Short mmCIF file of C-alpha atoms in Angstrom, two decimals:
data_model
loop_
_atom_site.label_atom_id
_atom_site.label_comp_id
_atom_site.label_asym_id
_atom_site.label_seq_id
_atom_site.Cartn_x
_atom_site.Cartn_y
_atom_site.Cartn_z
CA MET F 9 100.16 163.98 40.86
CA ARG F 10 99.21 166.84 43.48
CA LYS F 11 96.39 169.33 42.51
CA LYS F 12 97.62 173.02 42.77
CA SER F 13 95.82 174.90 44.85
CA ASN F 14 93.58 177.96 43.91
CA CYS F 15 93.38 179.69 46.87
CA ASN F 16 95.99 182.12 45.20
CA LYS F 17 92.93 183.56 43.30
CA THR F 18 90.29 184.27 46.18
CA TRP F 19 90.58 187.52 48.01
CA LEU F 20 90.94 185.18 51.55
CA ARG F 21 94.63 185.84 51.85
CA PRO F 22 94.46 189.57 51.02
CA VAL F 23 91.80 190.18 53.23
CA LEU F 24 93.03 188.45 56.09
CA PHE F 25 96.63 190.24 55.23
CA GLY F 26 95.01 193.39 55.11
CA VAL F 27 92.89 193.03 58.16
CA MET F 28 95.75 192.05 60.31
CA LEU F 29 97.56 194.88 58.95
CA SER F 30 95.34 197.49 59.42
CA LEU F 31 94.64 196.25 63.29
CA ALA F 32 97.98 196.60 63.60
CA ILE F 33 98.67 200.26 62.29
CA THR F 34 95.04 201.54 63.84
CA PHE F 35 95.26 199.60 67.40
CA GLY F 36 99.25 200.69 67.28
CA TYR F 37 99.06 204.21 66.45
CA GLN F 38 96.34 205.30 69.29
CA LEU F 39 98.71 203.16 71.41
CA GLU F 40 101.78 205.38 70.25
CA LYS F 41 99.57 208.68 70.83
CA TYR F 42 97.37 208.05 73.71
CA ASP F 43 99.09 205.57 75.63
CA ARG F 44 95.75 203.46 75.60
CA LEU F 45 93.61 201.89 72.67
CA MET F 46 90.54 204.83 72.38
CA LEU F 47 87.46 201.85 71.11
CA ALA F 48 84.98 204.63 72.05
CA ASP F 49 86.14 206.81 69.63
CA TYR F 50 84.94 204.91 66.04
CA ARG F 51 86.70 206.88 64.07
CA TRP F 52 89.16 204.36 64.21
CA VAL F 53 86.76 201.93 62.42
CA LEU F 54 86.26 203.99 59.61
CA ALA F 55 90.48 204.27 59.26
CA PHE F 56 90.60 200.16 60.05
CA ILE F 57 87.83 199.76 56.93
CA GLY F 58 90.33 201.85 55.43
CA PHE F 59 93.71 200.91 55.60
CA ALA F 60 92.31 197.38 55.14
CA ILE F 61 90.86 197.79 52.01
CA ILE F 62 94.02 199.63 50.65
CA LEU F 63 96.21 196.70 51.97
CA ALA F 64 94.14 194.07 50.61
CA VAL F 65 94.31 195.10 47.09
CA ALA F 66 98.13 195.85 47.62
CA TYR F 67 98.64 191.89 48.55
CA LYS F 68 96.24 191.15 45.55
CA LEU F 69 99.21 193.23 43.27
CA VAL F 70 102.34 192.69 44.72
CA SER F 71 101.52 189.10 45.83
CA PRO F 72 101.67 187.56 41.97
CA VAL F 73 104.62 189.64 40.90
CA LEU F 74 106.05 187.37 44.05
CA ARG F 75 104.39 184.27 42.78
CA ARG F 76 106.33 184.81 38.85
CA GLY F 77 109.37 184.46 40.92
CA TYR F 78 108.33 180.76 42.12
CA ARG F 79 110.57 179.51 39.04
CA LYS F 80 112.59 176.41 39.04
CA ARG F 81 116.05 177.35 39.73
CA THR F 82 119.14 175.50 38.78
CA LYS F 83 121.29 174.25 41.32
CA SER F 84 124.61 176.43 40.94
CA SER F 85 128.02 175.73 42.71
CA ALA F 86 128.46 176.44 46.40
CA TYR F 87 131.44 178.97 47.15
CA THR F 88 134.93 177.57 46.81
CA LYS F 89 136.96 177.38 49.42
CA LYS F 90 138.38 180.44 48.23
CA GLU F 91 135.25 182.22 47.51
CA TYR F 92 133.98 181.35 51.14
CA ALA F 93 137.20 182.95 52.77
CA LEU F 94 136.82 186.12 50.78
CA ALA F 95 133.39 186.86 51.65
CA TRP F 96 133.70 185.72 55.06
CA LEU F 97 136.91 188.08 55.63
CA PHE F 98 134.98 190.35 53.98
CA LEU F 99 131.86 190.88 56.53
CA ILE F 100 134.65 190.44 59.25
CA ALA F 101 136.39 193.84 57.68
CA CYS F 102 133.01 195.72 57.25
CA ASN F 103 132.57 195.33 61.38
CA PHE F 104 135.78 195.67 62.53
CA VAL F 105 136.12 199.09 61.13
CA VAL F 106 133.18 199.71 62.97
CA LEU F 107 134.88 197.78 66.17
CA LEU F 108 137.61 200.55 66.20
CA GLY F 109 135.23 203.33 65.96
CA VAL F 110 133.28 202.14 68.98
CA TYR F 111 136.41 200.25 70.64
CA PRO F 112 136.04 198.18 73.17
CA GLY F 113 132.53 197.42 71.40
CA PHE F 114 129.02 197.56 72.48
CA PHE F 115 129.12 196.20 76.31
CA VAL F 116 125.79 196.93 77.23
CA TYR F 117 122.20 195.28 78.27
CA ASP F 118 123.39 193.22 81.53
CA ALA F 119 126.85 193.35 80.79
CA GLN F 120 128.22 194.25 83.50
CA THR F 121 126.22 192.04 85.76
CA GLU F 122 126.79 188.92 83.87
CA VAL F 123 130.58 189.78 84.73
CA THR F 124 130.33 190.06 88.18
CA GLU F 125 128.75 187.16 88.57
CA VAL F 126 132.22 185.38 86.88
CA LEU F 127 134.26 187.78 89.13
CA THR F 128 132.18 186.93 92.21
CA ARG F 129 131.39 183.34 91.68
CA SER F 130 127.78 184.15 92.14
CA PHE F 131 125.31 183.02 89.43
CA THR F 132 122.18 182.83 88.87
CA THR F 133 119.51 181.12 85.98
CA HIS F 134 118.42 185.01 85.33
CA HIS F 135 121.01 185.00 82.60
CA PRO F 136 121.74 182.02 80.16
CA LEU F 137 124.88 180.48 82.06
CA LEU F 138 126.86 179.78 79.08
CA HIS F 139 126.86 183.32 77.63
CA VAL F 140 127.66 184.47 81.28
CA LEU F 141 130.55 182.31 80.79
CA LEU F 142 132.13 183.39 77.95
CA LEU F 143 131.58 186.66 78.37
CA GLY F 144 132.46 187.21 82.05
CA GLY F 145 135.37 184.91 81.33
CA SER F 146 136.71 186.70 78.58
CA VAL F 147 136.75 189.47 80.33
CA ALA F 148 138.29 188.39 83.62
CA LEU F 149 141.06 186.35 81.85
CA PHE F 150 142.25 189.17 80.06
CA HIS F 151 142.10 191.46 83.17
CA LYS F 152 143.84 188.67 85.02
CA TYR F 153 146.79 189.11 82.61
CA THR F 154 147.01 192.26 81.02
CA GLY F 155 145.24 194.58 83.60
CA SER F 156 142.73 195.74 81.12
CA TYR F 157 139.11 195.11 80.94
CA ASN F 158 138.76 196.80 77.44
CA LEU F 159 141.13 194.34 76.06
CA GLY F 160 138.36 191.42 77.67
CA ILE F 161 135.54 193.05 75.76
CA PHE F 162 137.41 193.83 73.08
CA ALA F 163 138.41 189.61 72.57
CA TYR F 164 134.91 188.53 73.22
CA THR F 165 133.39 191.20 70.72
CA LEU F 166 135.57 189.90 68.49
CA ALA F 167 135.29 186.68 68.67
CA GLN F 168 131.30 186.99 68.66
CA THR F 169 131.77 188.65 65.38
CA ILE F 170 134.02 185.86 63.48
CA VAL F 171 131.27 183.47 64.65
CA MET F 172 128.43 185.51 63.50
CA THR F 173 129.56 186.83 60.21
CA TRP F 174 130.96 182.76 59.49
CA ILE F 175 126.93 182.35 59.44
CA PHE F 176 126.12 184.91 57.65
CA THR F 177 128.65 183.60 54.71
CA TYR F 178 127.07 180.32 55.31
CA ILE F 179 123.60 181.95 54.34
CA LEU F 180 125.39 183.71 51.33
CA ASN F 181 126.57 180.59 50.35
CA TYR F 182 123.08 178.55 50.87
CA ILE F 183 121.55 181.42 48.28
CA LYS F 184 124.48 180.82 45.76
CA LYS F 185 123.89 176.82 45.78
CA ASN F 186 120.43 177.24 44.92
CA GLY F 187 120.80 179.70 42.43
CA ALA F 188 120.75 183.50 43.80
CA GLY F 189 122.04 186.04 41.13
CA LYS F 190 124.62 188.21 41.85
CA ARG F 191 122.60 191.05 42.46
CA PHE F 192 120.71 189.63 45.29
CA ARG F 193 123.75 188.21 47.02
CA ARG F 194 125.59 191.24 46.72
CA ILE F 195 122.85 193.20 48.18
CA THR F 196 122.80 190.19 50.81
CA ALA F 197 126.21 190.39 51.40
CA LEU F 198 126.10 194.46 52.06
CA PHE F 199 122.97 193.98 54.48
CA PHE F 200 124.79 191.64 56.50
CA GLY F 201 128.14 193.70 56.31
CA VAL F 202 127.23 197.20 56.81
CA PHE F 203 123.65 197.84 57.85
CA PRO F 204 123.83 200.00 61.34
CA THR F 205 121.10 197.65 62.88
CA ILE F 206 122.95 194.25 61.86
CA VAL F 207 126.31 195.63 62.83
CA MET F 208 124.98 196.71 66.26
CA TYR F 209 124.33 193.62 67.39
CA THR F 210 127.27 191.58 65.91
CA LEU F 211 129.50 193.85 68.02
CA CYS F 212 127.12 193.71 70.97
CA SER F 213 128.15 191.80 74.42
CA SER F 214 124.58 190.67 74.55
CA LYS F 215 123.61 187.16 73.97
CA ASP F 216 120.67 188.52 71.47
CA GLY F 217 123.40 188.53 68.58
CA LEU F 218 124.28 185.02 68.74
CA PHE F 219 121.03 183.36 69.72
CA ALA F 220 119.30 185.25 66.60
CA ALA F 221 122.49 183.77 64.41
CA PHE F 222 122.32 180.52 65.47
CA LEU F 223 118.33 180.52 65.13
CA ALA F 224 118.75 181.81 61.11
CA LEU F 225 121.32 178.90 60.77
CA THR F 226 119.28 176.41 62.10
CA VAL F 227 116.37 177.65 59.76
CA VAL F 228 118.89 177.53 56.78
CA LEU F 229 120.04 173.93 57.66
CA ILE F 230 116.49 172.54 58.20
CA PHE F 231 115.88 174.42 54.39
CA GLU F 232 119.32 171.99 53.37
CA TRP F 233 117.68 168.72 54.93
CA GLU F 234 114.41 169.03 53.58
CA ASP F 235 116.20 169.31 50.28
CA GLU F 236 118.84 166.31 50.51
CA ASP F 237 118.06 163.23 48.92
CA LYS F 238 120.77 161.19 50.37
CA ALA F 239 119.89 159.55 53.54
CA SER F 240 123.70 159.90 54.54
CA LYS F 241 123.80 163.47 54.23
CA ARG F 242 120.45 164.08 56.16
CA LYS F 243 122.01 162.29 58.83
CA LYS F 244 125.23 164.82 58.93
CA LYS F 245 122.72 167.58 58.21
CA GLY F 246 120.47 166.15 61.13
CA TRP F 247 123.29 166.62 63.91
CA GLN F 248 124.12 170.05 62.39
CA ILE F 249 120.59 171.15 62.93
CA ALA F 250 120.64 169.69 66.41
CA PHE F 251 123.75 171.81 67.33
CA ALA F 252 122.42 174.93 66.17
CA ALA F 253 119.26 174.20 67.55
CA LEU F 254 121.13 173.55 70.78
CA MET F 255 123.48 176.89 70.87
CA PHE F 256 119.93 179.14 69.84
CA MET F 257 118.56 177.98 72.89
CA LEU F 258 121.67 177.99 75.43
CA PHE F 259 121.42 181.71 74.17
CA ARG F 260 118.46 183.04 75.34
CA HIS F 261 115.76 180.92 77.48
CA ASN F 262 112.65 181.88 75.25
CA GLY F 263 114.28 179.73 72.49
CA PHE F 264 113.85 176.50 74.62
CA TYR F 265 109.84 177.37 74.57
CA ALA F 266 110.02 178.51 70.47
CA TYR F 267 111.74 175.13 69.54
CA LEU F 268 109.68 172.82 71.83
CA VAL F 269 106.19 174.09 70.15
CA PHE F 270 107.86 174.00 66.76
CA ALA F 271 108.84 170.41 67.49
CA VAL F 272 105.70 169.47 68.73
CA PHE F 273 103.80 170.86 65.68
CA VAL F 274 106.29 169.36 63.14
CA LEU F 275 105.87 166.09 64.94
CA ILE F 276 102.37 165.92 64.45
CA ALA F 277 102.07 167.95 61.03
CA GLN F 278 104.39 164.77 59.33
CA ARG F 279 102.30 161.89 60.53
CA ALA F 280 99.95 163.57 57.84
CA SER F 281 102.87 163.64 55.04
CA SER F 282 103.63 160.98 52.60
CA ASP F 283 107.60 161.30 53.63
CA GLY F 284 108.75 157.38 54.48
CA VAL F 285 108.85 156.08 57.94
CA SER F 286 112.68 156.51 57.68
CA VAL F 287 112.73 160.30 56.88
CA LYS F 288 109.91 160.82 59.42
CA LYS F 289 112.17 159.31 62.31
CA GLU F 290 115.23 161.35 60.92
CA ARG F 291 113.28 164.30 61.20
CA ALA F 292 111.87 163.46 64.67
CA SER F 293 115.68 163.25 65.69
CA PHE F 294 116.98 166.58 65.19
CA LEU F 295 113.71 167.98 66.73
CA ILE F 296 113.90 165.96 69.59
CA TRP F 297 117.97 165.64 70.22
CA PRO F 298 118.14 169.51 70.74
CA LEU F 299 115.18 169.58 73.46
CA VAL F 300 117.02 166.72 75.40
CA LEU F 301 120.72 168.27 75.23
CA TYR F 302 119.69 171.49 75.97
CA ILE F 303 117.97 170.33 79.27
CA VAL F 304 121.03 168.59 79.91
CA CYS F 305 123.40 171.10 79.61
CA SER F 306 120.97 173.35 81.32
CA SER F 307 121.11 171.24 84.22
CA VAL F 308 124.57 170.32 84.22
CA MET F 309 125.83 174.23 84.35
CA THR F 310 123.28 175.40 87.16
CA VAL F 311 124.54 172.06 89.22
CA ALA F 312 127.97 172.67 88.55
CA LEU F 313 128.04 176.58 89.26
CA SER F 314 125.42 176.22 91.71
CA ALA F 315 123.31 178.87 90.04
CA GLU F 316 120.34 179.98 92.01
CA SER F 317 116.95 179.79 90.21
CA SER F 318 114.69 181.04 92.78
CA GLU F 319 113.26 184.17 90.22
CA HIS F 320 109.56 183.87 88.95
CA GLN F 321 109.30 187.48 87.70
CA GLU F 322 110.36 187.22 84.44
CA MET F 323 107.60 184.78 83.19
CA LEU F 324 104.89 186.88 85.20
CA THR F 325 105.64 190.20 83.30
CA VAL F 326 102.83 190.65 81.93
CA PRO F 327 100.52 189.63 84.89
CA ILE F 328 102.59 191.92 87.05
CA GLN F 329 102.22 194.83 84.21
CA GLN F 330 98.37 193.93 84.18
CA LEU F 331 97.68 194.36 87.93
CA ALA F 332 100.15 197.44 88.39
CA ARG F 333 98.42 199.19 86.12
CA THR F 334 94.87 198.51 87.04
CA TYR F 335 95.63 199.67 90.87
CA VAL F 336 97.31 202.88 89.18
CA TYR F 337 94.24 203.59 87.29
CA GLU F 338 91.16 201.48 88.95
CA GLY F 339 92.95 201.91 92.38
CA ASP F 340 89.68 202.33 93.90
CA ASP F 341 88.09 199.47 92.90
CA PHE F 342 90.44 197.68 95.44
CA THR F 343 89.29 196.81 98.91
CA ALA F 344 91.66 196.73 101.55
CA GLU F 345 91.75 192.91 101.00
CA GLU F 346 93.32 193.05 97.65
CA LYS F 347 95.04 195.67 98.13
CA ALA F 348 97.03 194.11 101.05
CA VAL F 349 97.41 190.92 99.03
CA LEU F 350 98.72 192.81 96.15
CA THR F 351 101.05 194.80 98.10
CA LYS F 352 102.32 191.35 99.22
CA TYR F 353 103.84 190.70 96.16
CA MET F 354 104.71 194.47 95.12
CA SER F 355 105.32 197.08 97.26
CA GLU F 356 103.59 200.76 97.59
CA GLU F 357 106.97 202.17 95.82
CA GLY F 358 107.33 199.62 93.37
CA LEU F 359 103.66 200.22 92.01
CA SER F 360 104.27 203.86 92.11
CA HIS F 361 107.27 203.23 89.56
CA TYR F 362 104.60 201.83 87.29
CA THR F 363 106.00 202.57 83.35
CA PRO F 364 103.33 201.61 80.39
CA ARG F 365 106.02 200.17 78.02
CA ILE F 366 108.44 198.95 80.01
CA SER F 367 108.56 196.33 83.48
CA ASP F 368 111.64 196.09 84.38
CA ILE F 369 111.35 198.34 87.51
CA LEU F 370 108.21 196.79 88.54
CA LYS F 371 110.14 193.43 88.58
CA MET F 372 112.70 194.34 90.44
CA TYR F 373 110.21 194.90 93.21
CA PHE F 374 108.50 191.58 93.09
CA ASN F 375 108.49 189.52 96.64
CA ASN F 376 109.51 186.27 95.06
CA GLU F 377 109.81 184.52 98.33
CA GLU F 378 105.80 185.21 99.01
CA TYR F 379 104.86 184.37 95.25
CA ALA F 380 106.96 181.05 96.24
CA LYS F 381 104.79 180.38 99.54
CA ASP F 382 101.75 181.69 98.53
CA LYS F 383 100.74 181.73 94.28
CA ALA F 384 97.43 181.15 94.34
CA SER F 385 96.48 184.43 96.05
CA PHE F 386 98.06 186.24 93.31
CA TRP F 387 96.40 184.26 90.58
CA LYS F 388 93.22 184.61 91.87
CA LEU F 389 93.80 188.57 92.42
CA TRP F 390 94.53 188.86 88.56
CA LEU F 391 91.78 186.63 87.89
CA ASP F 392 89.29 189.04 89.77
CA LYS F 393 90.59 191.84 88.12
CA GLY F 394 90.99 191.20 84.82
CA LYS F 395 87.45 190.17 84.82
CA LYS F 396 86.27 193.58 85.74
CA HIS F 397 88.46 195.35 83.68
CA PRO F 398 89.73 193.58 80.88
CA LEU F 399 90.48 196.60 78.59
CA THR F 400 92.83 197.64 80.95
CA TYR F 401 94.52 194.38 80.85
CA VAL F 402 94.82 194.37 77.21
CA ASN F 403 96.45 198.17 77.11
CA ALA F 404 98.94 196.80 79.90
CA TRP F 405 99.81 194.39 77.83
CA PHE F 406 99.98 195.87 74.24
CA LEU F 407 102.17 198.75 75.66
CA THR F 408 104.99 196.72 76.52
CA SER F 409 104.43 194.72 72.97
CA TYR F 410 103.24 196.72 70.41
CA GLY F 411 106.55 197.91 69.02
CA TYR F 412 106.90 194.32 67.27
CA TRP F 413 103.66 194.67 65.34
CA TYR F 414 103.10 198.62 64.96
CA PRO F 415 105.56 199.80 62.17
CA GLY F 416 105.05 203.42 63.27
CA ALA F 417 106.27 202.76 66.88
CA VAL F 418 109.01 204.68 67.87
CA ILE F 419 111.56 202.77 70.22
CA ASN F 420 111.76 204.89 73.35
CA VAL F 421 110.80 202.70 76.20
CA TYR F 422 113.85 203.74 78.25
CA GLN F 423 113.18 207.81 78.25
CA GLY F 424 113.95 209.03 81.58
CA ASN F 425 116.57 206.48 82.51
CA THR F 426 120.25 207.47 83.33
CA VAL F 427 122.90 204.96 82.56
CA PHE F 428 126.44 205.20 82.65
CA THR F 429 127.38 208.13 80.44
CA PHE F 430 124.07 209.77 79.13
CA THR F 431 120.57 209.63 80.08
CA TYR F 432 117.72 208.33 77.43
CA THR F 433 115.37 211.34 76.20
CA ASP F 434 114.30 211.00 72.18
CA SER F 435 115.20 207.32 71.50
CA SER F 436 116.16 204.17 73.21
CA TYR F 437 116.66 202.32 69.89
CA PHE F 438 120.35 200.85 70.89
CA GLY F 439 122.33 200.45 74.40
CA TYR F 440 125.41 201.94 72.38
CA GLU F 441 127.57 202.50 75.53
CA VAL F 442 130.31 200.22 76.91
CA GLU F 443 129.25 199.32 80.93
CA LEU F 444 131.34 199.07 83.64
CA PRO F 445 134.26 198.45 84.08
CA GLY F 446 134.56 199.14 80.23
CA GLU F 447 134.96 202.61 79.18
CA ARG F 448 134.77 203.75 75.37
CA HIS F 449 138.02 204.80 73.89
CA SER F 450 136.98 205.40 69.83
CA PHE F 451 139.53 205.15 67.14
CA ILE F 452 137.11 206.55 64.44
CA PRO F 453 135.38 209.17 65.99
CA VAL F 454 133.17 209.94 63.25
CA ILE F 455 131.92 206.25 63.47
CA ASP F 456 131.35 206.42 67.25
CA SER F 457 129.56 209.71 66.21
CA PHE F 458 127.09 207.84 63.92
CA TYR F 459 126.18 204.91 66.10
CA ARG F 460 125.71 207.32 68.93
CA LYS F 461 123.14 209.01 67.00
CA LEU F 462 121.45 206.11 65.74
CA SER F 463 121.13 204.56 69.05
CA ILE F 464 119.97 207.42 71.33
CA GLU F 465 118.46 210.03 69.04
CA ARG F 466 115.26 209.80 66.66
CA PHE F 467 117.27 210.45 63.60
CA GLN F 468 116.66 207.46 61.60
CA GLN F 469 113.36 206.79 63.29
CA ASN F 470 111.99 210.11 61.71
CA ILE F 471 112.67 209.60 58.04
CA PRO F 472 109.48 208.16 56.36
CA VAL F 473 110.08 204.86 54.44
CA VAL F 474 113.78 204.67 55.74
CA SER F 475 112.62 203.83 59.43
CA LEU F 476 110.65 200.84 58.09
CA LEU F 477 114.42 199.09 57.64
CA PHE F 478 114.78 199.92 61.43
CA SER F 479 111.51 198.59 62.36
CA PRO F 480 111.04 195.44 64.12
CA ALA F 481 107.13 195.46 63.22
CA ALA F 482 107.98 196.19 59.46
CA TYR F 483 110.25 192.78 59.23
CA PHE F 484 107.72 190.95 61.22
CA TRP F 485 104.81 191.94 58.86
CA ALA F 486 107.38 191.44 55.49
CA CYS F 487 107.84 187.67 57.19
CA VAL F 488 103.95 187.19 57.53
CA PHE F 489 103.74 188.48 54.07
CA LEU F 490 106.03 185.87 52.31
CA PHE F 491 104.62 183.26 54.62
CA MET F 492 101.03 184.07 53.47
CA CYS F 493 102.63 183.80 49.81
CA SER F 494 104.06 180.54 50.25
CA TRP F 495 100.80 179.20 52.10
CA GLY F 496 99.84 176.39 49.99
CA ARG F 497 102.83 175.33 48.90
CA GLY F 498 103.85 172.37 50.81
CA LYS F 499 105.56 171.88 53.85
CA ARG F 500 108.83 173.17 51.92
CA GLY F 501 106.94 176.30 51.80
CA LEU F 502 105.91 176.70 55.25
CA TYR F 503 108.50 174.81 57.08
CA PRO F 504 111.15 177.98 57.42
CA TYR F 505 108.65 180.47 58.77
CA ILE F 506 107.16 178.42 61.62
CA LEU F 507 110.13 178.69 63.96
CA PRO F 508 111.12 182.46 63.75
CA LEU F 509 107.61 183.13 64.01
CA LEU F 510 107.19 180.91 67.08
CA ALA F 511 110.25 182.82 68.58
CA TRP F 512 108.32 186.01 68.00
CA MET F 513 105.39 184.96 69.56
CA THR F 514 107.81 184.49 72.58
CA VAL F 515 108.51 188.12 73.12
CA LEU F 516 104.99 189.55 72.68
CA LEU F 517 105.18 187.75 76.77
CA GLY F 518 108.27 189.85 77.12
CA PRO F 519 109.02 192.98 79.51
CA THR F 520 109.14 195.43 76.54
CA TYR F 521 109.80 195.66 72.93
CA LEU F 522 113.20 196.36 71.48
CA VAL F 523 114.89 195.28 68.62
CA ARG F 524 117.56 193.04 70.45
CA TYR F 525 114.85 190.70 70.92
CA VAL F 526 113.96 190.18 67.22
CA ILE F 527 117.31 190.94 66.03
CA TYR F 528 116.82 187.77 64.22
CA LEU F 529 113.93 188.89 61.76
CA TRP F 530 117.03 191.04 60.02
CA TYR F 531 119.26 188.06 59.69
CA ILE F 532 116.37 185.58 58.28
CA ILE F 533 114.26 187.77 56.49
CA PRO F 534 116.93 188.00 52.85
CA VAL F 535 116.89 183.87 53.28
CA LEU F 536 112.65 184.10 53.71
CA ALA F 537 112.91 186.19 50.24
CA PHE F 538 114.93 184.09 48.59
CA HIS F 539 113.30 181.33 49.27
CA SER F 540 109.82 182.63 48.59
CA THR F 541 110.75 182.74 44.86
CA LYS F 542 111.74 179.08 44.70
CA GLN F 543 109.96 176.74 43.29
CA GLY F 544 107.98 174.57 46.10
CA GLU F 545 105.51 172.11 45.95
CA VAL F 546 102.05 172.44 45.70
CA LEU F 547 98.59 170.88 47.41
#
């Protein structure tokens, strides 16, 4: 019999949580207000200590309430076919009403570029090819037979809504089978069906919604696999995991890296577990097969579509931003030779467009051909400047990522950018608009106005407490809290957290902080909250 962990009786976790979140709050506040860390102003140390104490005590008080929920629930029956269909239809109906209000849907975030690739038969691997084909193919097909681009956008959005709401229904079914009460299920159903942030990405043409939904589905399927005792059912569930994992990797490139690290971590960790050889082999199967299938599928699509794959800047977002910031703020420190090396990769004009919170403009000016010829000079310059100006490098990186870990961050990274129908001023929480060749024709203008207000005005981001429901960082810290509360309860207590947390870590190296990159936190939080009140194994 395993011995229960006594770590919940110590202050280790409360202090660790308090310190981490306090650092995020104090550093995030400085970045939000001053565009840099103000380490010389020692008042931040006092604020950090004060917040750390308050948060540690709060953790100590709240976590026992959650732990009292670690009770063994009686397994319940799953939805009947009728109940499943009704729950699914409810979610579809909620989204369909909004879809009419924002008809033909939120056609934004590189949507025009992806459709153009299909129309011109000129493909690159910059965007996931599966999504390019699905989105661009839908728009092109409907335009060919109806002459309307809007119908193609609407059809794609509706099809995506059907798929994503099915996954949400599956999650509802999972928590019902495992004993969730009616109140929790109803709150979760309403959350999936009407919470604006979730609806935005259910009706958005970007790949992020499908990526996030399949990521959440993968986590739930892993839960089910771990709870299954019969080998035959585990095998079937293993192939379902492989399919769901393959899909989320095909919809976002960073999904592959997250799942690769996840697979390696679990394969190493399971060597010390007491599971039988057959169980370990089954687990290894659903960990390895998706990676193999992803490589095969991606390679086949790349070759079949003659897609170009010469871009490097997506992997160099942070180094590009760091060098640019150093040049802008510490330009006198560059010798003529160093400046020549830098401008070989980024022109003077490109460097003049440095923006602290987003690197998209800089990436447009990056010279991929020169980098392909001479990578060594780029990295030598990056290393030399980093040694001399480490804090500048830290500021450059944090300013493109702090919105993921500072709950008070206002999402306004596109401020001043003019798009098709408006200019971002107060907020860029969501793209909202319809890129060409689509055009907005709302059938319910009040809904359209509401989502426009949420997207490009501060509105909800200015309301205390309510703003946290819309904050990516708040959901991240909620996941960390649940993870730490489950720590020490065995593999089933930790399994679901690792994959979404690894996916979160990949976006820290991205071009900016936007909800779209971490929308899966909204999808997965009800599952993790529910699972944290299930009785798990103890060490």
